[in-house]
Tab-separated table of C-alpha atoms in Angstrom:
chain	number	residue	atom	x	y	z
A	1	MET	CA	201.630	-35.689	30.895
A	2	PHE	CA	198.952	-35.459	33.630
A	3	THR	CA	198.870	-37.331	36.891
A	4	THR	CA	195.933	-39.525	37.863
A	5	GLY	CA	194.924	-37.028	40.544
A	6	GLN	CA	194.810	-34.182	38.046
A	7	LEU	CA	192.651	-36.170	35.651
A	8	VAL	CA	190.235	-37.197	38.428
A	9	PHE	CA	189.990	-33.596	39.614
A	10	THR	CA	189.320	-32.408	36.055
A	11	ILE	CA	186.564	-34.951	35.514
A	12	PHE	CA	184.831	-34.111	38.807
A	13	PHE	CA	185.215	-30.390	38.192
A	14	ILE	CA	183.645	-30.614	34.719
A	15	ILE	CA	180.755	-32.730	36.003
A	16	ALA	CA	180.106	-30.365	38.921
A	17	PHE	CA	180.420	-27.259	36.750
A	18	VAL	CA	178.023	-28.509	34.074
A	19	THR	CA	175.527	-29.635	36.731
A	20	ILE	CA	175.574	-26.263	38.499
A	21	ILE	CA	175.220	-24.363	35.226
A	22	TYR	CA	172.314	-26.598	34.140
A	23	PHE	CA	170.344	-26.130	37.359
A	24	SER	CA	171.073	-22.393	37.471
A	25	TYR	CA	169.791	-21.958	33.933
A	26	LYS	CA	166.753	-24.140	34.616
A	27	LYS	CA	165.885	-22.053	37.679
A	28	ASP	CA	166.156	-18.728	35.791
A	29	LYS	CA	164.556	-19.869	32.524
A	30	ARG	CA	161.363	-17.813	32.918
A	31	LEU	CA	163.295	-14.723	33.988
A	32	HIS	CA	165.584	-14.986	30.951
A	33	ALA	CA	162.626	-15.385	28.605
A	34	ARG	CA	161.072	-12.205	29.984
A	35	GLN	CA	164.208	-10.050	30.070
A	36	TYR	CA	165.921	-11.257	26.880
A	37	GLY	CA	162.866	-11.910	24.740
A	38	GLY	CA	163.773	-9.466	21.957
A	39	SER	CA	167.454	-10.304	21.792
A	40	ILE	CA	167.050	-12.387	18.632
A	41	LYS	CA	166.040	-9.226	16.734
A	42	ILE	CA	169.199	-7.486	17.884
A	43	LEU	CA	171.315	-10.487	16.859
A	44	ILE	CA	169.749	-10.552	13.391
A	45	GLY	CA	170.288	-6.802	13.033
A	46	PHE	CA	173.928	-7.107	14.075
A	47	ILE	CA	174.563	-9.934	11.596
A	48	PHE	CA	172.821	-7.929	8.858
A	49	PHE	CA	175.007	-4.906	9.681
A	50	LEU	CA	178.180	-7.028	9.483
A	51	ILE	CA	177.124	-8.440	6.105
A	52	ILE	CA	176.538	-4.915	4.795
A	53	LEU	CA	179.986	-3.839	6.037
A	54	LEU	CA	181.652	-6.822	4.359
A	55	LEU	CA	179.815	-6.173	1.092
A	56	LEU	CA	180.785	-2.488	1.161
A	57	LYS	CA	184.386	-3.375	1.911
A	58	SER	CA	184.594	-5.782	-1.016
A	59	TRP	CA	182.808	-3.305	-3.306
A	60	VAL	CA	185.130	-0.400	-2.404
A	61	LYS	CA	188.255	-2.564	-2.607
A	62	SER	CA	187.588	-3.765	-6.183
């Protein structure tokens, strides 16, 4: 299925990728908190809007 070289490359790639992403996020943590602080309100509003659409769809369909 996969050669030993491909599996070794995949393992090293995943380890390197996760490490880079972790340190990049850790470095920008304060910046993200400042710029995306109100994003949870938008997420809740979007989910609420989708629930309303689904309820209206089921109400109109029946």
